[in-house]
Coordinates of C-alpha atoms in Angstrom, one line a residue:
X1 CA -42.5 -63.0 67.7
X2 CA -42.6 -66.3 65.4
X3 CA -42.3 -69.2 67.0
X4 CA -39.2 -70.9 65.1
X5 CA -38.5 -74.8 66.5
X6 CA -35.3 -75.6 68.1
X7 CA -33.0 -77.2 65.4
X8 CA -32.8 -80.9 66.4
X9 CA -29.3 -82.4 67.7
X10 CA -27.3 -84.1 65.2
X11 CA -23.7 -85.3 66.1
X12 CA -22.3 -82.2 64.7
X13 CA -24.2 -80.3 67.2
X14 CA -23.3 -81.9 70.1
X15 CA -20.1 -83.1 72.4
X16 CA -19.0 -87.1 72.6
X17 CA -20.2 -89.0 75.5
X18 CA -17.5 -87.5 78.6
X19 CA -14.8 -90.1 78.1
X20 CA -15.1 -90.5 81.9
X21 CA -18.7 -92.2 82.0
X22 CA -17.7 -94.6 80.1
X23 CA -15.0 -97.7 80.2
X24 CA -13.1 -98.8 77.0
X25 CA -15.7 -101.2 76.5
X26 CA -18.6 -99.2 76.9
X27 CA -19.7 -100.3 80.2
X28 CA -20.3 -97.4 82.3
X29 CA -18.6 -97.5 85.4
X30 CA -20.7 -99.1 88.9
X31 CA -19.9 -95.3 90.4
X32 CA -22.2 -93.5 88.1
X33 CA -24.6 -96.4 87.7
X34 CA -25.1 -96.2 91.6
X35 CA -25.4 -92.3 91.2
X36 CA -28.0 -92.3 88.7
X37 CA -30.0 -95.4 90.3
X38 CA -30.2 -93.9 93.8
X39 CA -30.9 -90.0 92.7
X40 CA -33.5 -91.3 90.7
X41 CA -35.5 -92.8 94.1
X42 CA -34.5 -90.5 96.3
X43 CA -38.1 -88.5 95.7
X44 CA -39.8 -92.5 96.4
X45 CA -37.7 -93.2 98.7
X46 CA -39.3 -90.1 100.9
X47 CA -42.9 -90.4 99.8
X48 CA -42.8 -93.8 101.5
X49 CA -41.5 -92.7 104.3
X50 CA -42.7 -90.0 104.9
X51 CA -46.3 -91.8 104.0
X52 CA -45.8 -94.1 107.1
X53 CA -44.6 -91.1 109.5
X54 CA -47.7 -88.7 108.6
X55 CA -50.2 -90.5 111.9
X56 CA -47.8 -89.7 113.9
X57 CA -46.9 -86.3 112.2
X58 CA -50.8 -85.2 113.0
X59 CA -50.9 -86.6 116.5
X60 CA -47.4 -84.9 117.6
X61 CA -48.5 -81.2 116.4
X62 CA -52.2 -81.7 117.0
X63 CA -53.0 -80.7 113.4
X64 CA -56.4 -81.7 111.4
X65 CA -54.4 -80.4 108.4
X66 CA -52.4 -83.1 107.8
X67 CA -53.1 -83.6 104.0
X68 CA -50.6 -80.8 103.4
X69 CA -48.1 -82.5 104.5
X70 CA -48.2 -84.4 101.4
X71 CA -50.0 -82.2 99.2
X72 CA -47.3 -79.0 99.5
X73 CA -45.0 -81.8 98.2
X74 CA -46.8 -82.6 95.4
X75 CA -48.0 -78.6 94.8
X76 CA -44.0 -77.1 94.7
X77 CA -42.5 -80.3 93.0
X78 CA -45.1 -80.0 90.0
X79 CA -44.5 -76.5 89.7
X80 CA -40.8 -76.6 89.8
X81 CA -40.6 -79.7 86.7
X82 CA -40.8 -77.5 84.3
X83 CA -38.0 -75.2 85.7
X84 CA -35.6 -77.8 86.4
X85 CA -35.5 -79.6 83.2
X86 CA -35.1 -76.4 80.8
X87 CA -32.3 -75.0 83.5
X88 CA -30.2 -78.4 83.0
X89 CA -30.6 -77.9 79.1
X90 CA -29.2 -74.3 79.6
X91 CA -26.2 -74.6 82.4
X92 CA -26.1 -78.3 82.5
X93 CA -28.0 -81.4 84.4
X94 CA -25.2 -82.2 86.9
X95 CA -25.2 -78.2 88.0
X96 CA -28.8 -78.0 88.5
X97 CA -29.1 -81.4 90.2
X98 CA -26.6 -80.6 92.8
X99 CA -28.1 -77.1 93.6
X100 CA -31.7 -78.7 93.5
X101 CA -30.7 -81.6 95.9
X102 CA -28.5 -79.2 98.4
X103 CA -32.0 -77.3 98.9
X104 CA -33.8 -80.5 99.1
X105 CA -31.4 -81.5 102.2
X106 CA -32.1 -78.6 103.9
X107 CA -36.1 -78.6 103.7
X108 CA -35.3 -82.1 105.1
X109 CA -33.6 -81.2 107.9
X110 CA -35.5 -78.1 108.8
X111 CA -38.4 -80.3 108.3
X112 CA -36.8 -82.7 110.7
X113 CA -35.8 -80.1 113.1
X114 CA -39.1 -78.5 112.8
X115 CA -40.7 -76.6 116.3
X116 CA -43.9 -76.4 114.8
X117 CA -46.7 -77.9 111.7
X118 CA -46.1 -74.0 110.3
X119 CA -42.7 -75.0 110.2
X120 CA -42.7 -78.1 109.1
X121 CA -44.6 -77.6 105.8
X122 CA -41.9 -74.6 104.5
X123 CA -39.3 -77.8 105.4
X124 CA -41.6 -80.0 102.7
X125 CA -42.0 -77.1 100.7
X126 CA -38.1 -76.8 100.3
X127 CA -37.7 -80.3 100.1
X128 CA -39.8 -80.7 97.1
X129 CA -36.7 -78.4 94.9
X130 CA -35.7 -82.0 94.3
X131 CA -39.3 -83.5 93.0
X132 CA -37.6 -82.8 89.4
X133 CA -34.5 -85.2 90.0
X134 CA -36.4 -88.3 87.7
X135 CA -36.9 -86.7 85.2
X136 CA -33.4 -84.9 85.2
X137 CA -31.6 -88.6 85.9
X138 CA -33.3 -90.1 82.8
X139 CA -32.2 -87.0 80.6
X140 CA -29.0 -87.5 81.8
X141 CA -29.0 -91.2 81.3
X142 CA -29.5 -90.3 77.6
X143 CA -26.7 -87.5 77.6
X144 CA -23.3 -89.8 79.5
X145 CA -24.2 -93.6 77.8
X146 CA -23.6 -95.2 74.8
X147 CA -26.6 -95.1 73.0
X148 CA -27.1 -98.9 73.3
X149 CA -27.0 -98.9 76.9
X150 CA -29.2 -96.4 77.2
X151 CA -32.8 -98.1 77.2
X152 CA -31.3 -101.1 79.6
X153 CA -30.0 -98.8 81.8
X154 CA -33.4 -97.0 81.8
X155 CA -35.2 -100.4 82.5
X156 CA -33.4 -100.5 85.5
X157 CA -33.6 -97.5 86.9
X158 CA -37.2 -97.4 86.8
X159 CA -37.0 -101.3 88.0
X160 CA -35.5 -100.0 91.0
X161 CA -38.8 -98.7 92.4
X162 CA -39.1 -102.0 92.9
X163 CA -36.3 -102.3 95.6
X164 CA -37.3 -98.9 97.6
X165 CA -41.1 -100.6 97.8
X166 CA -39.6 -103.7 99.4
X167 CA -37.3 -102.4 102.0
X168 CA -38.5 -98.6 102.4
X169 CA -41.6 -100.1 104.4
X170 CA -39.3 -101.9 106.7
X171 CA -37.1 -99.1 107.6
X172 CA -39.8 -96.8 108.1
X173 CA -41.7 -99.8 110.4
X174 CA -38.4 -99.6 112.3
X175 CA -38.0 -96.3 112.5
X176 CA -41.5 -95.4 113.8
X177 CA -41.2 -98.1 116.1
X178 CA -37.5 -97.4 117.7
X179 CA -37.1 -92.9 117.1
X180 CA -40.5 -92.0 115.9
X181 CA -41.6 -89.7 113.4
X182 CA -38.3 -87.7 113.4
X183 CA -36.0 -90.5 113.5
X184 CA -37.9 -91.3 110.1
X185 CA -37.9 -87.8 108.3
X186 CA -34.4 -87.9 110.0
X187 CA -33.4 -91.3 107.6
X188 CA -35.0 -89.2 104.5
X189 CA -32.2 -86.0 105.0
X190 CA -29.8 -89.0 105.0
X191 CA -30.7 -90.0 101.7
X192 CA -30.4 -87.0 100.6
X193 CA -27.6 -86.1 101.5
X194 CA -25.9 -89.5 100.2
X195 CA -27.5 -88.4 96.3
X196 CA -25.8 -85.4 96.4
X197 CA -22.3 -87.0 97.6
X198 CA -23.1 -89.7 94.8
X199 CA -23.8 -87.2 92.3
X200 CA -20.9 -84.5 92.9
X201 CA -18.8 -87.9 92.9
X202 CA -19.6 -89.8 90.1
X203 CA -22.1 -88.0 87.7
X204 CA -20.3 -86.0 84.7
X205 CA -21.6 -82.7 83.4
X206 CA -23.5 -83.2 80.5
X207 CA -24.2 -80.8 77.3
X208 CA -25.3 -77.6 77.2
X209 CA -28.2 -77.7 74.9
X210 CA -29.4 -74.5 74.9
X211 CA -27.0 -71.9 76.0
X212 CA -27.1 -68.6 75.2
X213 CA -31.3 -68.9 74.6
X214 CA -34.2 -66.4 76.4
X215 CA -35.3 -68.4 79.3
X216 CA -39.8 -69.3 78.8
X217 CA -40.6 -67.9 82.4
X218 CA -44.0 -67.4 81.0
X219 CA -44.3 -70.7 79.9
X220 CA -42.8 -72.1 82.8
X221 CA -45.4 -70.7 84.9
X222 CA -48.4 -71.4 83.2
X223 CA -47.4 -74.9 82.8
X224 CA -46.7 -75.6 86.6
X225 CA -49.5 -73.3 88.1
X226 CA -51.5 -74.8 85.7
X227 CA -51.1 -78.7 86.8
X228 CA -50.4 -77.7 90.3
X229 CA -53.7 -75.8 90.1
X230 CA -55.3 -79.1 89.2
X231 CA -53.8 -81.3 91.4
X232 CA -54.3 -79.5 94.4
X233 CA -58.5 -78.6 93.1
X234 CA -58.7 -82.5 92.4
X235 CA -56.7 -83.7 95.8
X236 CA -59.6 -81.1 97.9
X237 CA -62.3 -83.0 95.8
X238 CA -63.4 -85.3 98.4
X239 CA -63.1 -82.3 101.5
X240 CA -64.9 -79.7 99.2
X241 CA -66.9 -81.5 97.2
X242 CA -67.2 -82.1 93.6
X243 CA -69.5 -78.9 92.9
X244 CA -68.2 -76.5 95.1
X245 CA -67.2 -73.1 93.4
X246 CA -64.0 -73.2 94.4
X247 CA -62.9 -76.6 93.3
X248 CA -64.9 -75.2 89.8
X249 CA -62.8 -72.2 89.8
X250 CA -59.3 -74.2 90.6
X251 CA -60.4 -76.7 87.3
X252 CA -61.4 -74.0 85.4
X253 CA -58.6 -71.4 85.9
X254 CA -56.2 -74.8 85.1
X255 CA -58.4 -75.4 81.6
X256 CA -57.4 -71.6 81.2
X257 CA -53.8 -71.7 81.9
X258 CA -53.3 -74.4 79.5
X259 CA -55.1 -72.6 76.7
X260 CA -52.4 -69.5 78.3
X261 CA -49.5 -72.3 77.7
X262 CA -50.1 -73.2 74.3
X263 CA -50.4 -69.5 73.0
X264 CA -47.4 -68.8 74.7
X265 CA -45.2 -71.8 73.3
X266 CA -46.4 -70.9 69.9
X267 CA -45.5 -67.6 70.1
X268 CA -42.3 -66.8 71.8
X269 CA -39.0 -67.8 69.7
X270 CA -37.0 -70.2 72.2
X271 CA -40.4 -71.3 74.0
X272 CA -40.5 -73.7 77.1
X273 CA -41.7 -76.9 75.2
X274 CA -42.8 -77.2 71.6
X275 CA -46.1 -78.0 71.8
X276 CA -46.0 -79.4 68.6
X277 CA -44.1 -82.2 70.0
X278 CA -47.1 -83.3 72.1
X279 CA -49.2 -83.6 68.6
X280 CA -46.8 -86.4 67.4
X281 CA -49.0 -89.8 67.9
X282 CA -45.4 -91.6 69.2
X283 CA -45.0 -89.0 71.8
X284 CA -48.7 -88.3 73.1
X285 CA -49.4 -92.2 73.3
X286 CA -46.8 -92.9 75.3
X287 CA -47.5 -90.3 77.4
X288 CA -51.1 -90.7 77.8
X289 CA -50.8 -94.9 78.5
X290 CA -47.8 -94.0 80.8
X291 CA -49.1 -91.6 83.2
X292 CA -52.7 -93.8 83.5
X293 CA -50.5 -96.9 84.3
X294 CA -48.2 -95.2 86.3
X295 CA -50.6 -93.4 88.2
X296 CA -53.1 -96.6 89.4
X297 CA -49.8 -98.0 90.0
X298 CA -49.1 -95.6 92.9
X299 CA -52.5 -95.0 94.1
X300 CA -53.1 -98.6 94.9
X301 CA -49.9 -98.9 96.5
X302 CA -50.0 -95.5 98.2
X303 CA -53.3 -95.9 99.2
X304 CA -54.7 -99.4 99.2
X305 CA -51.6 -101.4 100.4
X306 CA -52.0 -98.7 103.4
X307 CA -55.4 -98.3 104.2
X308 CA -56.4 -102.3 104.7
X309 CA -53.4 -103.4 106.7
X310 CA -53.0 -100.0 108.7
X311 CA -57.3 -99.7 109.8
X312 CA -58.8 -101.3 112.1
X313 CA -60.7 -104.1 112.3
X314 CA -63.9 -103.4 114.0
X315 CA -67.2 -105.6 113.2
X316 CA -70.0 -103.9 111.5
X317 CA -67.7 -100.6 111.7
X318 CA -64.3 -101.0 109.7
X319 CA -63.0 -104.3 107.3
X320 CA -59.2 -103.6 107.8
X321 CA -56.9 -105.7 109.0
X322 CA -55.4 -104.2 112.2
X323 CA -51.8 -104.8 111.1
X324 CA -48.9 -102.6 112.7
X325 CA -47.0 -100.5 110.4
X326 CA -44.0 -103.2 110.5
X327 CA -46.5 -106.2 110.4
X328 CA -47.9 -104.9 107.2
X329 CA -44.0 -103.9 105.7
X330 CA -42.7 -107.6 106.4
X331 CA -46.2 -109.2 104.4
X332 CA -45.4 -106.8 101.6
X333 CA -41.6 -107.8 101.7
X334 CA -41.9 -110.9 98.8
X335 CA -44.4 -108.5 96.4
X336 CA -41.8 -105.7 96.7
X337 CA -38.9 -108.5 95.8
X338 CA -40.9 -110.2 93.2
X339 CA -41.4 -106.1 91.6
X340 CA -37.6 -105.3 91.6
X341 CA -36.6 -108.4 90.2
X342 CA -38.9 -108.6 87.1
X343 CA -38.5 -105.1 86.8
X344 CA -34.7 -105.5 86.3
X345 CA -35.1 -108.7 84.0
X346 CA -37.4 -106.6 81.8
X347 CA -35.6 -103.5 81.7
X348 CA -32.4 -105.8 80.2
X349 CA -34.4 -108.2 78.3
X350 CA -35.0 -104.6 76.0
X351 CA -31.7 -104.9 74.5
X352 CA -32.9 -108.5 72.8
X353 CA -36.6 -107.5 72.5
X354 CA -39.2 -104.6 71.4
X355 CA -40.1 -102.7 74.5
X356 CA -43.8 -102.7 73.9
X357 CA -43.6 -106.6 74.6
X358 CA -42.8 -106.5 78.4
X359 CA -45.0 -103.2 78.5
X360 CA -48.2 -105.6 77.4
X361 CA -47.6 -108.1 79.5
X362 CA -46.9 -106.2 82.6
X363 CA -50.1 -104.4 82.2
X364 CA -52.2 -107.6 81.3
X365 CA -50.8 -109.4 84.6
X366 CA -51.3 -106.4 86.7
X367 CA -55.0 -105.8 85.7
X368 CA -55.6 -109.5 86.6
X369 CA -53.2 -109.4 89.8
X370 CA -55.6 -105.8 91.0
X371 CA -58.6 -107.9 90.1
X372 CA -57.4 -110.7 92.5
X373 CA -56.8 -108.6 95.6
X374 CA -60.5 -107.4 94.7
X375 CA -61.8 -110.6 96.0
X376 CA -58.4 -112.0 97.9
X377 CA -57.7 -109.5 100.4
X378 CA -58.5 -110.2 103.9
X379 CA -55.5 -111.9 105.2
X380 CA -51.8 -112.7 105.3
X381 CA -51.5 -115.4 103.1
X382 CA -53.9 -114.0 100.4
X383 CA -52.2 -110.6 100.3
X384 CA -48.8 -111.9 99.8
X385 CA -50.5 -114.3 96.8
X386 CA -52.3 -111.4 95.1
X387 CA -49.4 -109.2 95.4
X388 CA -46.7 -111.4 94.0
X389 CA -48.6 -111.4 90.8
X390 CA -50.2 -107.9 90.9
X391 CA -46.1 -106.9 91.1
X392 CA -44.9 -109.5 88.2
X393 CA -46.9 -106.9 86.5
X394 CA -45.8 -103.9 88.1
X395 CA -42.6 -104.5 87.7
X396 CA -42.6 -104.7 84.0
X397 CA -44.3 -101.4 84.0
X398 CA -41.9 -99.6 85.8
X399 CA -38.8 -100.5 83.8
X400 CA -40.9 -100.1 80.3
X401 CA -42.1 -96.5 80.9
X402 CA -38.6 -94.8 80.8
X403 CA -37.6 -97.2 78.0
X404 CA -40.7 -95.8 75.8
X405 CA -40.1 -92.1 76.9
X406 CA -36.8 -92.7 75.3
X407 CA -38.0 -93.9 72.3
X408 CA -40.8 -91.7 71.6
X409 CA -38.3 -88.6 71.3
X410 CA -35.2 -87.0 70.3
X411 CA -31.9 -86.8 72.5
X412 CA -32.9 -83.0 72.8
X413 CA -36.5 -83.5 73.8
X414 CA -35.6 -86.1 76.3
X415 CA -35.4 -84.1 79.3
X416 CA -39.0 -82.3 78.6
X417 CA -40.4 -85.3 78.0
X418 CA -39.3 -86.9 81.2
X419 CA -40.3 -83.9 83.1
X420 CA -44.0 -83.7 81.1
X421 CA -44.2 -87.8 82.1
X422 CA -43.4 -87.1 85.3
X423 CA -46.1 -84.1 86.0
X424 CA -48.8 -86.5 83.8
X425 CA -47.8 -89.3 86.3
X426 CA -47.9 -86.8 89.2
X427 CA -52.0 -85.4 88.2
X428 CA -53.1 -89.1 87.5
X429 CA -52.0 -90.8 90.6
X430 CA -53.9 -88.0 92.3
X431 CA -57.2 -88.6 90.4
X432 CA -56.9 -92.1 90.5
X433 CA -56.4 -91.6 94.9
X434 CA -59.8 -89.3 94.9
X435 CA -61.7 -91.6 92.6
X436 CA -60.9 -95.1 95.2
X437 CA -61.4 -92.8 98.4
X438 CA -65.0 -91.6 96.8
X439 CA -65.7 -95.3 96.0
X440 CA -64.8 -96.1 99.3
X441 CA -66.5 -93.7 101.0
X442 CA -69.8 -95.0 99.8
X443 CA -69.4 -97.8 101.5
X444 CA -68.3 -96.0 104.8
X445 CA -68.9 -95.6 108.4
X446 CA -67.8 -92.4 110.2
X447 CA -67.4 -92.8 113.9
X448 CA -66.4 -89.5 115.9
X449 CA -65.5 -87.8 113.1
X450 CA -63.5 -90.7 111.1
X451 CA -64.5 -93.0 108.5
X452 CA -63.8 -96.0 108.3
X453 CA -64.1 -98.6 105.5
X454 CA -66.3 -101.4 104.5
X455 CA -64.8 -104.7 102.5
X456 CA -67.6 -103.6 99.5
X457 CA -65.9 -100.7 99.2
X458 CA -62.5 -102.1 98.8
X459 CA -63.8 -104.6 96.6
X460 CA -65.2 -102.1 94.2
X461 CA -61.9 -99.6 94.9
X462 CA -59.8 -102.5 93.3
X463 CA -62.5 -103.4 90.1
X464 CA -62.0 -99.6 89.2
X465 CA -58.1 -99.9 89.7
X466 CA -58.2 -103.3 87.3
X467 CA -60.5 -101.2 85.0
X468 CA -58.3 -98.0 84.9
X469 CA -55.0 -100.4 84.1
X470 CA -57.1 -102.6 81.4
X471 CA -57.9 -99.2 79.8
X472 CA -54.1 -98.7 79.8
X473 CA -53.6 -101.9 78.0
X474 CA -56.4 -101.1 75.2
X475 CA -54.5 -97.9 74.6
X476 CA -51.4 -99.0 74.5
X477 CA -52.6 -101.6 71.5
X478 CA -52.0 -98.4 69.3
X479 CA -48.5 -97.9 70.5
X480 CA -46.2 -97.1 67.4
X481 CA -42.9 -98.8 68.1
X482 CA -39.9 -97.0 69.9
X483 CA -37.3 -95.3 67.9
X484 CA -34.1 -96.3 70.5
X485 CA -31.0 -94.3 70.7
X486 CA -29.0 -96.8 68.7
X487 CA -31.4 -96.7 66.0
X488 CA -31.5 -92.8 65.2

């Protein structure tokens, strides 16, 4: 078949703004703000959670296979993006986020429930049906607001990352402490179940974009498998090794499914994503500089603000600080304040200003702020220091990417976008977590059977960070500027 691109949405094509997401002034009501804010975390809102409940996870069922607790998450999620976004284009975003949240709640609660590590990974395997919901919330953003509202309200959804970094770390400190692990993945199925009440409540249906089209399973699949394929090969670098034929074989077959993806969106009349769209130097950029940012972003908080605090301190063995989970939540506390609050004044100041400003900044402050906590890391007072002004950074970051995504695509591409940003996000933060625990590693000491860190290795884990974001910021020189909804 030719491939013939989707016609692009005009306002003949599509329905108003639902009269009920909006007031008579424009303002959209705090209901479906709250909706859209809190789905949009509920996937970060479990990662760190469940981050601080995987020790005790491993020590409760014995397991030295603990990694999948995480990784399954990561494996189903990135395969079901694709999916998700093209099925809220067909039936609707509202639809598919409820159905893809109800299954969500009960992986969490089986995974709560769970008798057994067997049965407790099909609980995170479920749970991960709503790993899609970001990218679904921003599409949606796009379909129920004024167009001038949009980008703001974008800002701050993305600046709220900021709020479930500062106070997710204290719940889970006092969950561990008072119910242990299950009271914790207990708190997560609570969550959940709050988005879908939220989103049922508050959320209208949005338009039906492509109704009536041949669903791109092929496409679907090849995408997915493909990223998943990669993700999982690059995650089992530092267990396998980086010439073993099987991590060769993952990276390969993944180099093979892309090719597979490509031929298939060219050829098939209604396909998955137009590839085309990737070719255009407003959308790649942003995605590219995006994902990089993004992804050091979450690998230093995932895995350094852990790993130093959390180890112990043993002389001539191991260079971390010995801190207890809740210790280490309360010293992060004014970093994760200081994130959500810039984050929010960026993500507004968009409205009066080009997006690419904040963007800049934020990634100028946190490339000097990671190369501070390379030398300024070894105890209370320098951590919160360093952090405060690594986050001034972060937080700009966070409520600029959504704000570009917009602007680098058309109301119709926006939910493949978000869903492509998210899975680009998903594979760098994963490379960027292998590449600081190989640097580490070199400067290691394993001691029956674990390793344990060395301050060089930190050191040099946090120079690579600094030099992954100031690549970022020399790519993101060539940014062309946003096209906002208001403007098109």
């Amino acid at each position: 078949m030719v491939h013939t691109p989707a016609p692009q949405a005009g306002p003949e094509s599509l329905p108003d703004v639902p009269s009920e997401a909006v007031s008579a002034s424009g303002r959209p009501p705090k209901g479906l703000l709250i909706a859209l804010l809190w789905t949009a975390q509920v996937l970060s809102a479990s990662s760190v959670i469940a981050a601080f409940a995987q020790a005790d996870v491993a020590q409760h069922f014995h397991t030295a296979h603990i990694a999948w607790f995480g990784l399954i998450y990561s494996l189903v999620g990135t395969l079901m993006t694709p999916f998700a976004v093209r099925l809220g284009d067909i039936f609707g975003k509202r639809r598919i986020m409820l159905a893809l949240i109800a299954l969500g709640l009960v992986g969490d609660v089986l995974t709560a429930l769970a008798p057994t590590f067997g049965v407790l990974l099909v609980g995170r395997a479920i749970a991960a049906c709503y790993a899609p919901m970001a990218a679904l919330v921003f599409a949606t953003t796009r379909d129920v607001l004024p167009p001038r509202r949009v980008g703001p309200v974008s800002g701050v959804i993305g600046a709220t990352l900021g709020a479930v970094v500062a106070i997710c770390p204290v719940i889970a400190g006092w969950l561990m402490d008072d119910f242990g692990f299950r009271g914790a993945l207990w708190f997560v199925a609570a969550v959940t179940a709050v988005a879908f009440a939220l989103v049922y409540r508050f959320l209208p249906e949005t338009p039906r974009r492509s109704r009536g089209e041949p669903f791109d399973w092929w496409g679907g699949l090849l995408l997915g498998g493909s990223i998943s394929a990669l993700i999982y090969a690059i995650g089992q670098g530092t267990t396998w090794g980086w010439t073993d034929s099987r991590m060769l074989g993952l990276i390969a077959g993944a180099l093979v499914g892309f090719v597979g993806f490509a031929l298939v969106e060219r050829a098939v009349t209604h396909p998955m994503m137009d590839v085309r769209m990737l070719m255009r130097r407003r959308v790649s950029t942003v995605l590219v500089v995006t994902s990089v940012a993004q992804g050091t972003a979450f690998a230093a908080a995932a895995v350094m603000t852990v790993v130093i605090p959390l180890y112990p301190h043993i002389p001539g063995v191991s260079d971390g600080l010995g801190w207890t989970a809740m210790h280490s939540a309360l010293i992060g506390l004014p970093a994760g304040i200081v994130l959500f609050l810039v984050g929010m004044a960026a993500g507004l100041a968009t409205r009066r200003v080009d997006p690419r400003l904040p963007w800049l900044l934020g990634l100028a402050l946190a490339t000097g702020g990671l190369l501070l906590q390379a030398f300024y890391h070894h105890n209370e007072s320098q951590i919160i220091v360093t952090g405060v002004v690594a986050s001034l950074g972060m937080g700009m970051i966070y409520a600029s990417v959504p704000i570009l995504v917009v602007g680098a695509v058309s109301a119709r591409e926006q939910g493949v976008a978000s869903g492509m940003s998210m899975m680009l996000v998903g594979l760098m933060t994963t490379v960027a977590a292998q590449v600081i625990f190989t640097i580490m590693g070199n400067s290691s000491v394993v001691m029956k059977g674990t390793a344990f860190y060395r301050d060089a290795g930190y050191q040099q884990a946090y120079i690579a960070l600094a030099a992954s974001m100031a690549f970022a910021l020399l790519l993101s020189l060539f940014l062309p500027k946003p096209q906002m909804p208001e403007e098109e």
